[in-house]
mmCIF file of C-alpha atoms in Angstrom:
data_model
loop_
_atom_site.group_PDB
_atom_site.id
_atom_site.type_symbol
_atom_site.label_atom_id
_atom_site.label_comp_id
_atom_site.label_asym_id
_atom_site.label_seq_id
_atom_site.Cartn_x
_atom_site.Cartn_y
_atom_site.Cartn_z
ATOM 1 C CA UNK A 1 27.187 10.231 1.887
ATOM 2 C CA UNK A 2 27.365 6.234 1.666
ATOM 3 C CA UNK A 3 25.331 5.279 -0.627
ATOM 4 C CA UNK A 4 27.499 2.940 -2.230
ATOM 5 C CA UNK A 5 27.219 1.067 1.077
ATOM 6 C CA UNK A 6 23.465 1.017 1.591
ATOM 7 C CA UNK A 7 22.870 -0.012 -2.493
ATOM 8 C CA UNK A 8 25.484 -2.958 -2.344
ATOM 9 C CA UNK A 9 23.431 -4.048 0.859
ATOM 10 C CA UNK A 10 19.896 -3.309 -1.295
ATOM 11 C CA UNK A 11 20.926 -5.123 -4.524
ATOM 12 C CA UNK A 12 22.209 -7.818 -2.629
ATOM 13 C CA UNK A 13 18.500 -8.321 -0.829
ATOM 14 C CA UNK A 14 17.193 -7.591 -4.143
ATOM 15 C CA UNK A 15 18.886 -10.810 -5.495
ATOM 16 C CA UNK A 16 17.226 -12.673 -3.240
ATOM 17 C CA UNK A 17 13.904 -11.658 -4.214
ATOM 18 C CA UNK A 18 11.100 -14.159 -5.842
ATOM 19 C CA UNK A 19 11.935 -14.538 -9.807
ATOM 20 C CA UNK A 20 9.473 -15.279 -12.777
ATOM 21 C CA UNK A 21 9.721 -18.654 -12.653
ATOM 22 C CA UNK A 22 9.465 -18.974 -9.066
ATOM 23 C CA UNK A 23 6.064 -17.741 -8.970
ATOM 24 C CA UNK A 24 4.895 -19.499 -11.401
ATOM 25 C CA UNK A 25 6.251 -22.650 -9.709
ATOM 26 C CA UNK A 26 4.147 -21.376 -6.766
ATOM 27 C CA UNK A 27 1.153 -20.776 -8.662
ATOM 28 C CA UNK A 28 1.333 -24.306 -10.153
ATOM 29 C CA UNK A 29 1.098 -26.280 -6.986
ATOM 30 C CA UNK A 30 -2.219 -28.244 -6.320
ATOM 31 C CA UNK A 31 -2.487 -27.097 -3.089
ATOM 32 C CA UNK A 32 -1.718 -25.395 0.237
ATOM 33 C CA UNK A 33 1.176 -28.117 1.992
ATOM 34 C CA UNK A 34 2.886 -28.387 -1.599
ATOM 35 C CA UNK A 35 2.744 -24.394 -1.817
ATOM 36 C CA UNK A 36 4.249 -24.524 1.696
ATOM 37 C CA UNK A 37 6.937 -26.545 0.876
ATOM 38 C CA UNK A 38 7.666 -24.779 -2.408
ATOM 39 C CA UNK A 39 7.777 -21.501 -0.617
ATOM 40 C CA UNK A 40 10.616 -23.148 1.854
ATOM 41 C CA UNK A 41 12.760 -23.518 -0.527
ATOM 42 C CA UNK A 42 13.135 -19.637 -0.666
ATOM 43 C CA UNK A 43 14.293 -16.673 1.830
ATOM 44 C CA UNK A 44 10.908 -17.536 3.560
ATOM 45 C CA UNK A 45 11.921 -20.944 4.801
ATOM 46 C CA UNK A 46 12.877 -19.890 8.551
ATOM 47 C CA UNK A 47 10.049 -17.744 8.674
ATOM 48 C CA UNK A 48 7.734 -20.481 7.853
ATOM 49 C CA UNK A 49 9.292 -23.196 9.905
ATOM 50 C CA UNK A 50 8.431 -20.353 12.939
ATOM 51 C CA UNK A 51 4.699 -19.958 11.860
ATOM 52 C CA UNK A 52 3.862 -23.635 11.519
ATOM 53 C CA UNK A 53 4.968 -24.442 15.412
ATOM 54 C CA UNK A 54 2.035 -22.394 16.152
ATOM 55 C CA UNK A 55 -0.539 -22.301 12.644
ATOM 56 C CA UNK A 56 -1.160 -24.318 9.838
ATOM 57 C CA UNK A 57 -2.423 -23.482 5.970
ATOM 58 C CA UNK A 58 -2.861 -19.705 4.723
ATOM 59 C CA UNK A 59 -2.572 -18.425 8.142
ATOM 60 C CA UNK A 60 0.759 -20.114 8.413
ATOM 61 C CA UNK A 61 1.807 -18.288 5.581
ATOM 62 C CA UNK A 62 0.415 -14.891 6.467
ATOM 63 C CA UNK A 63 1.738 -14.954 10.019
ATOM 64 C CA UNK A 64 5.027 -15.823 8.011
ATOM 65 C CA UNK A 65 4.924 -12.868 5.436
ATOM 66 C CA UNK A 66 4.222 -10.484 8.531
ATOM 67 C CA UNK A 67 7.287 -11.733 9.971
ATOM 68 C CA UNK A 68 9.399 -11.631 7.088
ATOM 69 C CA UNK A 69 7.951 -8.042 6.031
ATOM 70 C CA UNK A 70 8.333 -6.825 9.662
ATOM 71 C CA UNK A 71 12.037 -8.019 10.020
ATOM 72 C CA UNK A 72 13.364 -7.096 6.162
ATOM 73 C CA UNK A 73 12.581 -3.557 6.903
ATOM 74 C CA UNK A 74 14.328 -3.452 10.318
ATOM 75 C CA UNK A 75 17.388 -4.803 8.574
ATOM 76 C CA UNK A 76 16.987 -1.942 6.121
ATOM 77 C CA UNK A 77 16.680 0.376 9.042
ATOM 78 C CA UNK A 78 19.657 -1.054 10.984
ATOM 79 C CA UNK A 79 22.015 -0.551 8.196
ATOM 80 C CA UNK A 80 20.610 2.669 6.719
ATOM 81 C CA UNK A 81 22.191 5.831 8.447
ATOM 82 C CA UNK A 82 21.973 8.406 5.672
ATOM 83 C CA UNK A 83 19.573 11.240 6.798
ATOM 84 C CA UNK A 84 17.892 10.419 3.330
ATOM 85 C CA UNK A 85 17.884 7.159 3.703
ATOM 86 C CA UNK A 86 16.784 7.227 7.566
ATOM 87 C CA UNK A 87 13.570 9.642 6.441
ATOM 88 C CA UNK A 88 12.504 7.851 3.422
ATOM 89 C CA UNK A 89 12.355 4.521 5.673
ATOM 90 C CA UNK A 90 10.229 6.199 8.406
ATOM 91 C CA UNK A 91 7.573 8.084 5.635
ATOM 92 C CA UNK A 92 6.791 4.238 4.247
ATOM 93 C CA UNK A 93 6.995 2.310 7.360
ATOM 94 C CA UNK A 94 4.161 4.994 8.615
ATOM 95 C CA UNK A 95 2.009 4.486 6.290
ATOM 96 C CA UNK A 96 1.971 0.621 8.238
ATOM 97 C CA UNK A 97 0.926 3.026 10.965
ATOM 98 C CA UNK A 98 -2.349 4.510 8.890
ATOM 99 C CA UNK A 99 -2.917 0.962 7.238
ATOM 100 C CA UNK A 100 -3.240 -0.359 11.084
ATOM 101 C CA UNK A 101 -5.212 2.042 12.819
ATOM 102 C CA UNK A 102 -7.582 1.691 9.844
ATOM 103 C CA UNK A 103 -8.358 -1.658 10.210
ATOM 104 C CA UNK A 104 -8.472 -1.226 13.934
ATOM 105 C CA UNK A 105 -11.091 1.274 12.897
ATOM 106 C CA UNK A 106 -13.064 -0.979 10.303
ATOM 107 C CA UNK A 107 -12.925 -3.702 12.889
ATOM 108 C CA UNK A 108 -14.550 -2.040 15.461
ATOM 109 C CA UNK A 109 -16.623 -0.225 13.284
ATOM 110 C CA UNK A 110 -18.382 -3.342 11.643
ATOM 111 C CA UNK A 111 -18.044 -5.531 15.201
ATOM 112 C CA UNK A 112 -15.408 -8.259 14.061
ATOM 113 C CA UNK A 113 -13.759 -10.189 16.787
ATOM 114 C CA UNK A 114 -10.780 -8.831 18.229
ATOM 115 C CA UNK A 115 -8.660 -11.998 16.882
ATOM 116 C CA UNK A 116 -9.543 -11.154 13.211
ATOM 117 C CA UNK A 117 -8.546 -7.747 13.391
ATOM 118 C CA UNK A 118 -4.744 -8.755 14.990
ATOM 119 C CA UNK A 119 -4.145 -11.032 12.791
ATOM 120 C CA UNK A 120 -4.744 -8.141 9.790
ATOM 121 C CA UNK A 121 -2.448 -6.265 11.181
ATOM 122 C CA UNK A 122 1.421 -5.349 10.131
ATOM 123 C CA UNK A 123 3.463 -3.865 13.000
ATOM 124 C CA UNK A 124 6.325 -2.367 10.867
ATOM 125 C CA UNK A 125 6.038 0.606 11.913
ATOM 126 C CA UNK A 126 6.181 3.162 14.844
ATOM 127 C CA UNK A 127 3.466 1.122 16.436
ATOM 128 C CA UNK A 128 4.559 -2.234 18.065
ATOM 129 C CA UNK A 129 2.606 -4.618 18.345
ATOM 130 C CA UNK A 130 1.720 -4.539 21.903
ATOM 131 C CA UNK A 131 0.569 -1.132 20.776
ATOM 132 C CA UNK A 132 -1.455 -1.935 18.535
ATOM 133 C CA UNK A 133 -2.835 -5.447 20.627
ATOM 134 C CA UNK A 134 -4.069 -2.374 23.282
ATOM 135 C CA UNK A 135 -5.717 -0.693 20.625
ATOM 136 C CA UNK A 136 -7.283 -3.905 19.312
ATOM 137 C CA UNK A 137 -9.020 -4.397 22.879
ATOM 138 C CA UNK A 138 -10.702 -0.671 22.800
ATOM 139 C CA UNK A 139 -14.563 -1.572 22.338
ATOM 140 C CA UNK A 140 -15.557 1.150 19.827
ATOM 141 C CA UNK A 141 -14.083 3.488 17.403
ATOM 142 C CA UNK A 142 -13.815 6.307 19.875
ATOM 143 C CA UNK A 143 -12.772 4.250 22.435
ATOM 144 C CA UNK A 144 -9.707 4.135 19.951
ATOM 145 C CA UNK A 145 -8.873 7.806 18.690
ATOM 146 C CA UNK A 146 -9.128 8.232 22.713
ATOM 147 C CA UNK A 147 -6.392 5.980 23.415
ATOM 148 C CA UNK A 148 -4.492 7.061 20.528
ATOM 149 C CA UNK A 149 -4.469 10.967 21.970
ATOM 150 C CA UNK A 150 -3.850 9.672 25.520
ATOM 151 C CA UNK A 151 -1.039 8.486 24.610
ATOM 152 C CA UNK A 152 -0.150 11.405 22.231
ATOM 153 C CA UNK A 153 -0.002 9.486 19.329
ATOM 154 C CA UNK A 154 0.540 11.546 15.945
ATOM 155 C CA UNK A 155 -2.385 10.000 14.418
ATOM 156 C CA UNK A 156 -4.719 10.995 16.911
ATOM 157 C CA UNK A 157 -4.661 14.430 15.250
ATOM 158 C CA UNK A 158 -6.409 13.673 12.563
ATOM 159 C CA UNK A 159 -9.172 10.916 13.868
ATOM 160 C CA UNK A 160 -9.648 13.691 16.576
ATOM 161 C CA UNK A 161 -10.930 16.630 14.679
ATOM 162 C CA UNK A 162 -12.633 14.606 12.116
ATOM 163 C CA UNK A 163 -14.554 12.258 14.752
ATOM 164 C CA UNK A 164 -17.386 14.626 15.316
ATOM 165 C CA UNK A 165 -18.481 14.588 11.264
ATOM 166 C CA UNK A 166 -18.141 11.000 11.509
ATOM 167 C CA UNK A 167 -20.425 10.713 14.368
ATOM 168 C CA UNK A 168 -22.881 12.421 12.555
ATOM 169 C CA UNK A 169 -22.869 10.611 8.986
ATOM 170 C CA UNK A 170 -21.272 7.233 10.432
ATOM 171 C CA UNK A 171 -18.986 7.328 7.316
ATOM 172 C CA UNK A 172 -16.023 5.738 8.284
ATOM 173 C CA UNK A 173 -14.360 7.269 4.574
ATOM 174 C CA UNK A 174 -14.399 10.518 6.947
ATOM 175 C CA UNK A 175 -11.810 9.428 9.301
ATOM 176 C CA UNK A 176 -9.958 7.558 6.843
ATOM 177 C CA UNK A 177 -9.200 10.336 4.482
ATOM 178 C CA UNK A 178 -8.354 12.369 7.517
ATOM 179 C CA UNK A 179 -5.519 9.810 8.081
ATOM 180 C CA UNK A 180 -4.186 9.455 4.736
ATOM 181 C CA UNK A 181 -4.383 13.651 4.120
ATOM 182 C CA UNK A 182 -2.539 14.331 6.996
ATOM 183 C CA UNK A 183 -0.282 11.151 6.123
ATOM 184 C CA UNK A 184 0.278 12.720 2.929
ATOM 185 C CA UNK A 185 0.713 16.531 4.000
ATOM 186 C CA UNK A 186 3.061 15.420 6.552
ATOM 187 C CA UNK A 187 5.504 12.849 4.405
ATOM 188 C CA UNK A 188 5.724 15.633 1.646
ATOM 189 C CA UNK A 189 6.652 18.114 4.265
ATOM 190 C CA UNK A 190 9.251 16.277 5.706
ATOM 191 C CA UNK A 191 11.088 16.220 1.536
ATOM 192 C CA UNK A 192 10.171 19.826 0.937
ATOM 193 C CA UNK A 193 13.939 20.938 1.032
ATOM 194 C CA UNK A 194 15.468 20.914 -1.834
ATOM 195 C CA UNK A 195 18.016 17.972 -3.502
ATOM 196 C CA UNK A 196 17.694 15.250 -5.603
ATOM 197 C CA UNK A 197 16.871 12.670 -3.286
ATOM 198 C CA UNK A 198 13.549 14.856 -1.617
ATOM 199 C CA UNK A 199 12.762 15.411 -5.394
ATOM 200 C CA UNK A 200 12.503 12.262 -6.238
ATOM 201 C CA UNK A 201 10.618 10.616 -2.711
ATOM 202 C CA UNK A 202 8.177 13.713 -3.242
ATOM 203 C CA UNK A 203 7.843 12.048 -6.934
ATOM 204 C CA UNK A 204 6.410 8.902 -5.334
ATOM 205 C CA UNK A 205 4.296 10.416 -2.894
ATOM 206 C CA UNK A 206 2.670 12.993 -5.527
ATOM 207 C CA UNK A 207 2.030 10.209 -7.441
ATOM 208 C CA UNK A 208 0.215 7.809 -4.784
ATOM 209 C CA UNK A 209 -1.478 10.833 -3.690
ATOM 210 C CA UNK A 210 -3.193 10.485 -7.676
ATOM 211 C CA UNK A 211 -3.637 7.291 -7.504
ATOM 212 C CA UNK A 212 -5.634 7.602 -4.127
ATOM 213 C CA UNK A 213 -7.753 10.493 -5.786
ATOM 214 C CA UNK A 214 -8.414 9.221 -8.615
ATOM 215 C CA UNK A 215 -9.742 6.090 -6.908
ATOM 216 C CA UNK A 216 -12.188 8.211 -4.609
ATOM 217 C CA UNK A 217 -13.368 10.230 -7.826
ATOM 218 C CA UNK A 218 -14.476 6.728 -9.935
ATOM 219 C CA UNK A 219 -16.218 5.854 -7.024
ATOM 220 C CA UNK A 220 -17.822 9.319 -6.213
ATOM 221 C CA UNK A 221 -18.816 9.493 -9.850
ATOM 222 C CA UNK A 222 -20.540 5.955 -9.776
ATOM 223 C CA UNK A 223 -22.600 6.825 -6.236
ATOM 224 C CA UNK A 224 -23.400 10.284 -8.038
ATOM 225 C CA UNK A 225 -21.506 11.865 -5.342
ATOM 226 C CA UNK A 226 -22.247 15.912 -5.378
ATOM 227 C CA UNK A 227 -18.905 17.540 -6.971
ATOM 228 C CA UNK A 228 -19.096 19.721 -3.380
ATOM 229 C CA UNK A 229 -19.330 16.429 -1.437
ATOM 230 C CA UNK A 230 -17.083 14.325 -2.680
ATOM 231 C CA UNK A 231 -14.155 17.888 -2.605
ATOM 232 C CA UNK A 232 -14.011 16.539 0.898
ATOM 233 C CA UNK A 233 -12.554 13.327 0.112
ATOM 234 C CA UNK A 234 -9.654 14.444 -2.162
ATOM 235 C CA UNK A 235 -6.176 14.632 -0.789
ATOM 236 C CA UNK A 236 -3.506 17.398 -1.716
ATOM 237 C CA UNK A 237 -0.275 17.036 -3.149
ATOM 238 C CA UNK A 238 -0.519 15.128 -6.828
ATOM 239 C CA UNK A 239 0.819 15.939 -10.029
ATOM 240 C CA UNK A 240 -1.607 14.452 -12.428
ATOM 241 C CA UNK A 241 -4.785 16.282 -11.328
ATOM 242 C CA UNK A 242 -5.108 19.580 -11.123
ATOM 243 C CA UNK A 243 -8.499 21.362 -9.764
ATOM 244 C CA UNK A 244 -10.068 22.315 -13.261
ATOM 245 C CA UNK A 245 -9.335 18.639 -14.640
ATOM 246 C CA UNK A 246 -11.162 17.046 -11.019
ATOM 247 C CA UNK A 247 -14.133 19.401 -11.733
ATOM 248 C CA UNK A 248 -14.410 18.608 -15.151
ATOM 249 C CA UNK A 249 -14.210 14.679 -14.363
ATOM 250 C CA UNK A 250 -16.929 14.799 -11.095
ATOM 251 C CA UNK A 251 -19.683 16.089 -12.767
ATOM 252 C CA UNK A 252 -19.583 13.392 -15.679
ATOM 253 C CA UNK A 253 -22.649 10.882 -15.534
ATOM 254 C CA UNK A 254 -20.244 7.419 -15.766
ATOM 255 C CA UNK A 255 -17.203 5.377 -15.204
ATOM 256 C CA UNK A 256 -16.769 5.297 -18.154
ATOM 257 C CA UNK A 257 -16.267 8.984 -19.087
ATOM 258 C CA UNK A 258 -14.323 9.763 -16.344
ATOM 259 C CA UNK A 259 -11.936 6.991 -16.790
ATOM 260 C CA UNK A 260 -11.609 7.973 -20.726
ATOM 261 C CA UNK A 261 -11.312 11.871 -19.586
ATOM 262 C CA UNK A 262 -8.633 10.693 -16.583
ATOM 263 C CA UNK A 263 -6.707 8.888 -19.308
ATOM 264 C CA UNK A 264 -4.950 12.267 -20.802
ATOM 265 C CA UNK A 265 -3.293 13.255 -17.330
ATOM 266 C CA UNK A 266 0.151 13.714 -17.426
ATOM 267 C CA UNK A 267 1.981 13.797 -14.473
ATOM 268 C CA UNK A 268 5.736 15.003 -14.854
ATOM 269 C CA UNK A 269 8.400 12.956 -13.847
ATOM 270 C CA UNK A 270 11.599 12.124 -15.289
ATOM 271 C CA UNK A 271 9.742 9.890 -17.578
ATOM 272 C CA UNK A 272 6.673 11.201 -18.298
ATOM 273 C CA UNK A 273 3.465 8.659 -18.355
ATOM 274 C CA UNK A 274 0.108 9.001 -18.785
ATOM 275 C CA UNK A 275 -2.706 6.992 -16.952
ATOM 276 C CA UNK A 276 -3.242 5.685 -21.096
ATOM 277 C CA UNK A 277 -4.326 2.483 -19.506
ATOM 278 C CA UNK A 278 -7.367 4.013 -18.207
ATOM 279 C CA UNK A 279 -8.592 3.976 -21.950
ATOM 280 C CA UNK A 280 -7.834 0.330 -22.038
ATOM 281 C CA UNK A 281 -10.155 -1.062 -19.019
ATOM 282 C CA UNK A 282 -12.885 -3.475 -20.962
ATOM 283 C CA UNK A 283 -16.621 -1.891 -21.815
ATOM 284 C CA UNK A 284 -18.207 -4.362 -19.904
ATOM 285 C CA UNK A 285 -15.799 -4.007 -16.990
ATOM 286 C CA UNK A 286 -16.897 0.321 -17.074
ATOM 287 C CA UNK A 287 -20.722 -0.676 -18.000
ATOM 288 C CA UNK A 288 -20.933 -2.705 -14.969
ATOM 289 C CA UNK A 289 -18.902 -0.293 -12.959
ATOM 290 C CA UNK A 290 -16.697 -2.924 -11.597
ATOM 291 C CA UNK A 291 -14.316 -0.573 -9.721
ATOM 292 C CA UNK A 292 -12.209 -2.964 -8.312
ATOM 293 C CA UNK A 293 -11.018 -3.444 -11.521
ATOM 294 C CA UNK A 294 -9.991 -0.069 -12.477
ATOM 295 C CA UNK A 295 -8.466 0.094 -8.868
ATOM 296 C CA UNK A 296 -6.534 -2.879 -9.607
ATOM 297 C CA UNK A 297 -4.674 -1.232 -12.609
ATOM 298 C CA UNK A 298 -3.914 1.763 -11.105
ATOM 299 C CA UNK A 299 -2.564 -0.348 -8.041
ATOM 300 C CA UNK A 300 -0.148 -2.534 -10.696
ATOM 301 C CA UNK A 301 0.805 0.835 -12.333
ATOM 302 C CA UNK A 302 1.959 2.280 -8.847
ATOM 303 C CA UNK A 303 4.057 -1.158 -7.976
ATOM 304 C CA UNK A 304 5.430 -0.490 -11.260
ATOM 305 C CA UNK A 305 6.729 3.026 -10.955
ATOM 306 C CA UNK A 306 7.710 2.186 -7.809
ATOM 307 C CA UNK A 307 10.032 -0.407 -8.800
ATOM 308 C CA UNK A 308 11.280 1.560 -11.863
ATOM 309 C CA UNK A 309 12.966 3.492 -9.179
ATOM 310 C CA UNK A 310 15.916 0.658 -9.734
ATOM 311 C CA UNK A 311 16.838 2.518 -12.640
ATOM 312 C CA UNK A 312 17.733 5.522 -10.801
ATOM 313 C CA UNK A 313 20.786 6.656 -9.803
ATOM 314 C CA UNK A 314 22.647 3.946 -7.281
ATOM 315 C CA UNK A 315 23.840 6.684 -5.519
ATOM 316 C CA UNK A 316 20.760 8.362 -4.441
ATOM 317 C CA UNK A 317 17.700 6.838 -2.372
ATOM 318 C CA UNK A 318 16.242 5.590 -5.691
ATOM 319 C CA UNK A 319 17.299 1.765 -4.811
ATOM 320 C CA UNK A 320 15.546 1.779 -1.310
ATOM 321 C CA UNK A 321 12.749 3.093 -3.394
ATOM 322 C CA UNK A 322 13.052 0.197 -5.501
ATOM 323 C CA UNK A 323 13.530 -2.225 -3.440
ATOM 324 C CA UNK A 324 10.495 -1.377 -0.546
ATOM 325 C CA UNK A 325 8.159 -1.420 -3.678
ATOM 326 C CA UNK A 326 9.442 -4.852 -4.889
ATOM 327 C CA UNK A 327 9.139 -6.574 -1.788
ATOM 328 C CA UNK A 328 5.661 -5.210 -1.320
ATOM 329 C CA UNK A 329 4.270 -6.511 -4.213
ATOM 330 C CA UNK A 330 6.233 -9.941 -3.866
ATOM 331 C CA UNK A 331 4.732 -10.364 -0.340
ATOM 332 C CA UNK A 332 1.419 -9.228 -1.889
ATOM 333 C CA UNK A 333 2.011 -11.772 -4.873
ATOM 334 C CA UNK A 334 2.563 -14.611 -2.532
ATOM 335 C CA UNK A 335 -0.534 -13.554 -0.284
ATOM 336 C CA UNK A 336 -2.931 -13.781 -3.418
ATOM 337 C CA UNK A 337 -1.417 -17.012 -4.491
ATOM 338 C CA UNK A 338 -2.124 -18.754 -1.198
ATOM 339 C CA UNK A 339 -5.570 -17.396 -1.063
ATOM 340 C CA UNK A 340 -6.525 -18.322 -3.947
ATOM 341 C CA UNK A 341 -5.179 -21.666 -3.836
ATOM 342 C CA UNK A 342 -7.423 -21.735 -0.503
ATOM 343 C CA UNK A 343 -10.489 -21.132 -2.736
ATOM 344 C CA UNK A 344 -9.583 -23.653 -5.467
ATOM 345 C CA UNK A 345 -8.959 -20.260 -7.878
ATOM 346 C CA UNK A 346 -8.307 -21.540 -11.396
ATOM 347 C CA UNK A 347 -4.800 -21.534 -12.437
ATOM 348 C CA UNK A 348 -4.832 -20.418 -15.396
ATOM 349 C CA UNK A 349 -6.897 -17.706 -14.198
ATOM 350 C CA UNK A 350 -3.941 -16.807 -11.271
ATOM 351 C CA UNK A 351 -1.336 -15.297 -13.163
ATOM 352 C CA UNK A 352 -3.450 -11.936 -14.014
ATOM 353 C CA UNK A 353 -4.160 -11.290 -10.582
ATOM 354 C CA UNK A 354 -0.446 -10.884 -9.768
ATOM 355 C CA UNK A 355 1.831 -8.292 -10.824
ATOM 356 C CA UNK A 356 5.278 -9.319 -12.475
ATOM 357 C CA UNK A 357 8.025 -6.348 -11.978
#
């Protein structure tokens, strides 16, 4: 087992990730062609210099995150050739796979153009882009799933036996939790053998699989979801949430009890934490029932954990772990900064929308 090899190759790409101050140099820029040039000065530069010979301001600098994002993890794939290594690589470039088809889905679903929806997408993983450009020009949502099982696409499963409750509700939630349950089912599946290295990959999986479900039960709680009803929507395979603790939280009349209730969850991992910032979240914030707030911590307390994975043993696949969680959130960090300098965001304002790691 090489691991040495594949962590001197990770820390090395992990040195050349964004620092502190470099963000905040980002952040302070007045506007798009100075936040341009700033980000040139980084690993980004030959990226960027490819995505302005063909687009100018933020979608310059998307089409050049794509790029970079795309081409990082094919590096990490090239030089990765432990089995470990190898698997974990394929369970997070697929969920690029889910994150795609669901926009593909939304798209079509809401009648966007088909240019909008490409340039959403991310084609990191098993689905190239001229893939996914074919999918793109399918006129409806069953139009796609079609495709998808013509070609005998894995996620055609899924979209395929929930289509029919979808066609008779029109809730697109009802193909998109079929996607990330069988997502979900399958990754942990794949790291059910014993060993240090499935332990700890089924760690981070268990716990996205609470974060996802404890998203889905704020918001069933706020629509005043039936307990039965919104059961449908909750994936398997957490730590945090057992099934007495979800029936005790659906049936609460707010936010706010539910978030102060989902607060005490433990879920066990070598360092135990519990979702304590849930308690935190503002009383105006819960009274209003401003979910994207909530949704927000829970998504910095993922990147976080995720990225705490450094700390891990070099010789195991807690560094990849580390490092595909860092470079998420850095490309995500750099996507809201360009945004918002798009929309003339305050800057003092900017820095709590990122997440520093």
């Amino acid at each position: 087992m090489d691991w040495g090899y594949i962590n001197a190759r990770i820390r090395g790409m992990k040195s050349r990730l964004l620092d502190h101050r470099t963000l905040d140099n980002l952040i302070l820029q007045p506007d798009m062609d100075s936040l341009i040039a700033e980000l040139e000065k980084t690993a980004y530069r030959e990226d960027l210099i490819e995505a302005k010979g063909k687009y100018t301001g933020v979608t310059a600098v998307e089409y050049a995150l794509r790029n970079n994002f795309v081409r990082t993890f094919r590096k990490v794939l090239d030089f990765s050739k432990e089995k470990e290594a190898r698997l974990y690589i394929s369970i997070f470039l697929h969920r690029w796979d889910v994150q795609n088809i669901k926009t593909i889905l939304r798209g079509k679903n809401i009648h966007v153009t088909n240019e909008e929806i490409v340039d959403c997408l991310v084609p990191v993983g098993e689905l190239d882009e001229a893939t996914l450009t074919e999918l793109v020009r399918q006129p409806d949502v069953k139009a796609v799933i079609d495709l998808l099982a013509t070609w005998d696409i894995r996620w055609a499963r899924p979209l395929t036996t929930a289509f029919p409750e979808f066609a008779k509700s029109g809730d697109l939630g009802m193909l998109e939790c079929a996607l990330d349950r069988f997502y979900y089912n399958d990754a942990l599946q794949a790291v059910s053998a014993k060993g240090a290295d499935n332990a700890k990959i089924r760690q981070v999986l268990s716990l996205e699989v609470d974060v996802v479900n404890i998203k889905t039960i704020l918001r069933m709680v706020r629509d005043r979801i039936a307990p039965e009803d919104a059961q449908k929507f909750l994936l398997e395979g957490g730590q945090a949430l057992d099934e007495k603790m979800i029936a005790r939280v659906l049936v609460l009349p707010t936010i706010a009890e539910a978030a102060a209730m989902l607060s005490t969850t433990w879920y066990p991992t070598l360092h135990p934490t519990r979702y304590r910032f849930l308690a935190t979240i503002p009383e105006d914030v819960l009274r209003a029932q401003k979910i994207s707030v909530i949704e927000k911590q829970l998504e910095r307390h993922l990147v976080r954990e995720g990225v705490d994975s450094f700390l891990g043993d070099p010789l195991s696949v807690a560094s990849l772990i580390g490092y595909f969680w860092a470079k998420y959130n850095e490309i995500t960090n750099i996507r809201i900064i360009s945004r918002c300098k798009t929309a003339d965001f305050p800057v003092e304002n900017l820095r709590e929308e990122l997440v520093y790691v």
